[in-house]
Coordinates of C-alpha atoms and ligand atoms in Angstrom, one line a residue:
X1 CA -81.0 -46.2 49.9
X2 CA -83.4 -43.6 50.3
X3 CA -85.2 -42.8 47.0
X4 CA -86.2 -39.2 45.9
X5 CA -89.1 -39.0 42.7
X6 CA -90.0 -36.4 41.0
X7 CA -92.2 -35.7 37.7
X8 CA -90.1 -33.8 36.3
X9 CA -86.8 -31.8 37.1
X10 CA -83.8 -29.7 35.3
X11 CA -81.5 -32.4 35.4
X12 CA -81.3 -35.5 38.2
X13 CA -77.1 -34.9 38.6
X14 CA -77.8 -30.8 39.5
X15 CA -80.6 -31.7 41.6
X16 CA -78.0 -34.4 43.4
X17 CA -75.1 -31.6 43.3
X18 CA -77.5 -29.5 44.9
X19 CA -78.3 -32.0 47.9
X20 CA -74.9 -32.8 48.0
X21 CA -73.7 -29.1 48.9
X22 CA -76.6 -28.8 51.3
X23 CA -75.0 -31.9 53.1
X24 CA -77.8 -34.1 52.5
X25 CA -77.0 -38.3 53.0
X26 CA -76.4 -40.9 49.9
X27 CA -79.9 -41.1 47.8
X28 CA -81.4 -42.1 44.7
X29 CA -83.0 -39.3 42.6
X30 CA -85.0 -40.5 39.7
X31 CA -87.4 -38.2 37.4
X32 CA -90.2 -39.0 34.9
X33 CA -88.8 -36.1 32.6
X34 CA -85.8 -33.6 32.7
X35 CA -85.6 -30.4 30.9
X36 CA -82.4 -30.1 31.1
X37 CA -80.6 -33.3 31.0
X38 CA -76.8 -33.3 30.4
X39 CA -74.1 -35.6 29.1
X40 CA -70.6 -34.9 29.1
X41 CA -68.9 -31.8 28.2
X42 CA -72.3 -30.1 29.2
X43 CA -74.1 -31.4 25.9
X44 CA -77.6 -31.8 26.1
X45 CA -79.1 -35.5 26.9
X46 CA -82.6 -35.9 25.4
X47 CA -85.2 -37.2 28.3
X48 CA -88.7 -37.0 27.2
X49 CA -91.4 -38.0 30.0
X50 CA -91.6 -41.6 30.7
X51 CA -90.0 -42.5 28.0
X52 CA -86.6 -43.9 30.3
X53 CA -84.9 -44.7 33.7
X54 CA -83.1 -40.8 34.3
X55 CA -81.6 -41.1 37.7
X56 CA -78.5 -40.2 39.8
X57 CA -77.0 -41.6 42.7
X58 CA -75.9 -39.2 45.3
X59 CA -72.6 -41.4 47.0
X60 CA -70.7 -39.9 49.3
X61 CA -67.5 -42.4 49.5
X62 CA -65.2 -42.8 52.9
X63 CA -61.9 -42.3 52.2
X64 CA -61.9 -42.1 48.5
X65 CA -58.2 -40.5 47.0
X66 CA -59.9 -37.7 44.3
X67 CA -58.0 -39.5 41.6
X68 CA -59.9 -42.4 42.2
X69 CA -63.3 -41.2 42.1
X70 CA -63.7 -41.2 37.9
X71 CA -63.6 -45.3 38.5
X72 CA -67.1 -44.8 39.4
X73 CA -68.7 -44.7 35.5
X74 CA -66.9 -48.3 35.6
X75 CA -68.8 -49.3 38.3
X76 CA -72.4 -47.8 36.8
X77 CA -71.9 -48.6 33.7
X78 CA -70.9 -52.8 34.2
X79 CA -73.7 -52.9 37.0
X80 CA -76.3 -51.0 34.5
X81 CA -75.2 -53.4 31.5
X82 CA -75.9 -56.2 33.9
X83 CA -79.2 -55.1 34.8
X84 CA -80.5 -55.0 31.3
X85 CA -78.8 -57.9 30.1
X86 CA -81.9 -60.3 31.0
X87 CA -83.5 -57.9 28.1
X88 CA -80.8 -57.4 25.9
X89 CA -77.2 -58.1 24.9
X90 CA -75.9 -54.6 25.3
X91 CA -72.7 -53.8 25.1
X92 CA -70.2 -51.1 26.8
X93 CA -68.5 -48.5 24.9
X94 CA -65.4 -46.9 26.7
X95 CA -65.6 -45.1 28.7
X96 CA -69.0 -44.1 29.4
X97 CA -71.9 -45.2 27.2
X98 CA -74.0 -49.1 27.0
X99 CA -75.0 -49.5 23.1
X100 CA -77.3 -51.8 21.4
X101 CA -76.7 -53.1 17.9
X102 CA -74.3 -50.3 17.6
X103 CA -76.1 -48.1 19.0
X104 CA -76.6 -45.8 22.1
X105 CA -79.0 -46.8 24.8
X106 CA -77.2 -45.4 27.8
X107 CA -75.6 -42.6 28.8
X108 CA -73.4 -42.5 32.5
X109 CA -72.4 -38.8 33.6
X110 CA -70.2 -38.8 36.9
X111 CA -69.7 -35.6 38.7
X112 CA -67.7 -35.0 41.8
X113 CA -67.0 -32.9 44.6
X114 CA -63.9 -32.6 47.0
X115 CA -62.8 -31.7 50.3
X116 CA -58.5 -31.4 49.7
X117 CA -57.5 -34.5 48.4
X118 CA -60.6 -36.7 49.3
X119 CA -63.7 -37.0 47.0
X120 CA -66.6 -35.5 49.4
X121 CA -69.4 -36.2 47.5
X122 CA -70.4 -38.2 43.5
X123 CA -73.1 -38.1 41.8
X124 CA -73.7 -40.7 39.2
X125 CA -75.9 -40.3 36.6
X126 CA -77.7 -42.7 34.2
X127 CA -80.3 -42.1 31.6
X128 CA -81.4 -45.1 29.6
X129 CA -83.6 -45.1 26.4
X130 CA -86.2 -47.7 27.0
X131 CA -89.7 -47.1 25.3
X132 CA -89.0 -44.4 22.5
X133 CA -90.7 -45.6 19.8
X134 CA -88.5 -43.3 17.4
X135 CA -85.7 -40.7 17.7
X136 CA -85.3 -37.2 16.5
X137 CA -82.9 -36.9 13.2
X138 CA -80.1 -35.3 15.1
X139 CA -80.0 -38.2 17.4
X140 CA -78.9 -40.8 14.4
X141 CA -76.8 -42.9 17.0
X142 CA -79.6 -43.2 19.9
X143 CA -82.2 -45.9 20.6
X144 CA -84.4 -47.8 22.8
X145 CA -84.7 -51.0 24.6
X146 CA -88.3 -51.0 22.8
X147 CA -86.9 -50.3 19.4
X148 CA -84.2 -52.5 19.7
X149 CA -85.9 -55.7 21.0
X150 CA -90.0 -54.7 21.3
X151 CA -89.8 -55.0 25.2
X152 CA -91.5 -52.8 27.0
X153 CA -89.6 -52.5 30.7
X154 CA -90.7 -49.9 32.9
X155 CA -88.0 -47.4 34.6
X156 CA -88.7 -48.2 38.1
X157 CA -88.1 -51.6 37.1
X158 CA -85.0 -51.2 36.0
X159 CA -84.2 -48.7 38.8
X160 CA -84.6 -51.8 41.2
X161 CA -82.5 -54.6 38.7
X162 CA -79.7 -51.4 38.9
X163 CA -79.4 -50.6 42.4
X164 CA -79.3 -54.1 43.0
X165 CA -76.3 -54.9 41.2
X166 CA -74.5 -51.6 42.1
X167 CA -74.1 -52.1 45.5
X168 CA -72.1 -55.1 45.4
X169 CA -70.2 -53.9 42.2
X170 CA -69.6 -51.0 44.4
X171 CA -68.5 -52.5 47.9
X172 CA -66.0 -54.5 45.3
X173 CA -64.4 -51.0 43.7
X174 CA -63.8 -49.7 47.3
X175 CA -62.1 -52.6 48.4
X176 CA -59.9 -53.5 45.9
X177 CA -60.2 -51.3 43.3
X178 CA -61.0 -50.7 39.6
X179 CA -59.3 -54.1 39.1
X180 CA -61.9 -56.3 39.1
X181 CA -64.4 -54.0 38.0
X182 CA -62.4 -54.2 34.3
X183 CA -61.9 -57.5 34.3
X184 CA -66.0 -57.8 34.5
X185 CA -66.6 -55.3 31.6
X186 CA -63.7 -56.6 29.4
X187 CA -66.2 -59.8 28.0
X188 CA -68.6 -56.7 27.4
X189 CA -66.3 -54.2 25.9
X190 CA -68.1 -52.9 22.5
X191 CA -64.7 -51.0 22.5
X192 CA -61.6 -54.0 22.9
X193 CA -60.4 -54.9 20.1
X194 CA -61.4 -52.7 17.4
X195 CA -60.7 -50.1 15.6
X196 CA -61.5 -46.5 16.8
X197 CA -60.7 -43.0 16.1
X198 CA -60.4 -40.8 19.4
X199 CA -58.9 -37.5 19.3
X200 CA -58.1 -37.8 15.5
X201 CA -56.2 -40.6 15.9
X202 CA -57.0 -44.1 13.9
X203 CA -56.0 -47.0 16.7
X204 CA -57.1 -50.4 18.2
X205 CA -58.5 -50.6 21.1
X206 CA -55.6 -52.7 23.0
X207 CA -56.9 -53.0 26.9
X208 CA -57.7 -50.9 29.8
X209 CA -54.8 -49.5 31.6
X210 CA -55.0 -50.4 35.7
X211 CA -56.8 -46.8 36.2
X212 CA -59.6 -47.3 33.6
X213 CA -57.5 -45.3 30.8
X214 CA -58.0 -47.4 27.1
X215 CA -54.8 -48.4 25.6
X216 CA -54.5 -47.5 21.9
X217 CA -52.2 -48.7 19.7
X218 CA -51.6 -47.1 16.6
X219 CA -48.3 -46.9 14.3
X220 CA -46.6 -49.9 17.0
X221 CA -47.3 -47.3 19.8
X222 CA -49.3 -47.9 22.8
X223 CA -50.5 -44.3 23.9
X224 CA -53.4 -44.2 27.3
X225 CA -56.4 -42.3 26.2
X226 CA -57.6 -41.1 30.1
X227 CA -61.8 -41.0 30.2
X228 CA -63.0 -37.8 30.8
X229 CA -61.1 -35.9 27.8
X230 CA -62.3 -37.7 24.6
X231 CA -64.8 -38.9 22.5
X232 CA -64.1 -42.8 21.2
X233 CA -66.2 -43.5 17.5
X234 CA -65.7 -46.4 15.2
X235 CA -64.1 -46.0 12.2
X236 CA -67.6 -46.9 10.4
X237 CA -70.0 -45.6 12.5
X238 CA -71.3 -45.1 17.0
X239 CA -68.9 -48.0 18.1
Ligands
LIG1 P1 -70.3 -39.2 24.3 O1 -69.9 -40.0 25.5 O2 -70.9 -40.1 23.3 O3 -69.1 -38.4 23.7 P2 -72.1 -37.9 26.1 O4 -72.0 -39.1 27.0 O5 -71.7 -36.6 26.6 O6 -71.4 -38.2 24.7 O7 -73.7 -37.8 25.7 C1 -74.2 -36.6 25.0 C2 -74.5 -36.9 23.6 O8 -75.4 -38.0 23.5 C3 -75.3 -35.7 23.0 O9 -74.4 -34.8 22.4 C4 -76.1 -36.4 21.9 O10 -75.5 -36.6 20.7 C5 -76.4 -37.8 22.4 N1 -77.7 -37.9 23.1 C6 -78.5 -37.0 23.7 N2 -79.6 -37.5 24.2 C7 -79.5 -38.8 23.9 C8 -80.4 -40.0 24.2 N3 -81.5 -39.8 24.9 N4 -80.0 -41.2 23.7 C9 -78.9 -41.3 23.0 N5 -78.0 -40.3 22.7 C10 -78.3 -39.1 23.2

């Protein structure tokens, strides 16, 4: 896959969005620094220089059914948590995050384009903490690979451990679906089987619906919490 650097940029899923409009081929953008990083819900993700792996993918998926296209945070995050987990245990938090002793290393930010019913173009973003030495008070939840477990591992590095085990993770999700893709991340759920609050609601976390939705069940009801829409926090804390 052809890879794009750059020292710094606004934000590695806008510059991806952008080559994606201009018709550009599937690439790799990865940054040393972005100004203007984003999560979800177009908060703000922090991305000092050198400091992590910020990169998108820019995919553009034969034949994918729009509805099908969130599936891809499954696939980035369970490849991501696989790259890392030669350094660290980490663990993945529903729907979108990887955390590390509770808390949040990674962050995965999907964004899509389609063309009637079929997803045209994705870009898959991922921005992973890895040598902060400290984090800002407002970001209580966030930390480092380096603060976390004193290894230093450089983001091109882990750029080559990730896109490594995406591809095959990927080829999997196109031909047969989110299916196996769950049943990988479920020994690696920080989110199965405990207690969370999402949308104001106090629930466990039951199992992942076929679609990537998390079951909740809470006062003997099972309701489907659909990724995209909510914010999952444990009861005590991040996870
Ligand atoms: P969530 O999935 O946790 O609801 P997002 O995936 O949208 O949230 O991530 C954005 C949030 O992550 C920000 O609002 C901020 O609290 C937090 N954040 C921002 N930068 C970082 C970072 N580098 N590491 C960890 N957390 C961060």
């Amino acid at each position: 896959m052809e890879i794009f650097y750059f020292d710094t940029v606004d934000s590695t899923n806008a510059q991806a969005k952008a080559l994606a409009l201009s018709g550009h081929g599937e690439c790799a953008i990865w940054a040393g620094e972005q100004t203007a990083g984003r999560g979800r819900l177009s908060r703000a993700w922090a991305s000092p220089p050198g400091a992590g792996l910020w990169q998108t993918q820019l995919l553009r998926p034969q034949n994918l059914p729009a509805e099908m296209a969130g599936g891809a945070v499954f696939v980035a995050a369970l490849a991501m948590a696989e790259a890392l987990s030669e350094f660290a245990e980490v663990g993945i938090k529903w729907p979108n995050d990887l955390v590390l002793n509770g808390k949040k290393l990674t962050g995965i930010l999907a964004e899509a384009g389609f063309s009637g019913v079929r997803c045209d173009w994705l870009a898959l973003g991922v921005g992973v903490n890895l040598l902060q030495p400290s984090f800002p008070e407002e970001l209580p939840y966030a930390t480092s690979l380096l603060i976390e477990t004193g290894i230093s591992l450089l983001p091109e590095a882990l750029l080559k451990r990730y896109l490594g085990r995406f591809q095959p993770w990927y080829e999997i999700w196109r031909e047969e679906g989110l299916a196996p893709i769950l049943a990988a991340i479920a020994p690696r759920s920080a989110t199965l089987g405990r207690r969370v609050l999402a949308n104001g609601r106090e629930g466990e976390a039951a199992g992942f619906r076929e679609d990537g939705a998390l079951l909740l069940r809470a006062d003997g009801e099972i309701s489907a919490l659909v990724a995209g829409d909510v914010s999952v926090r444990g009861l005590y804390g991040y996870i």
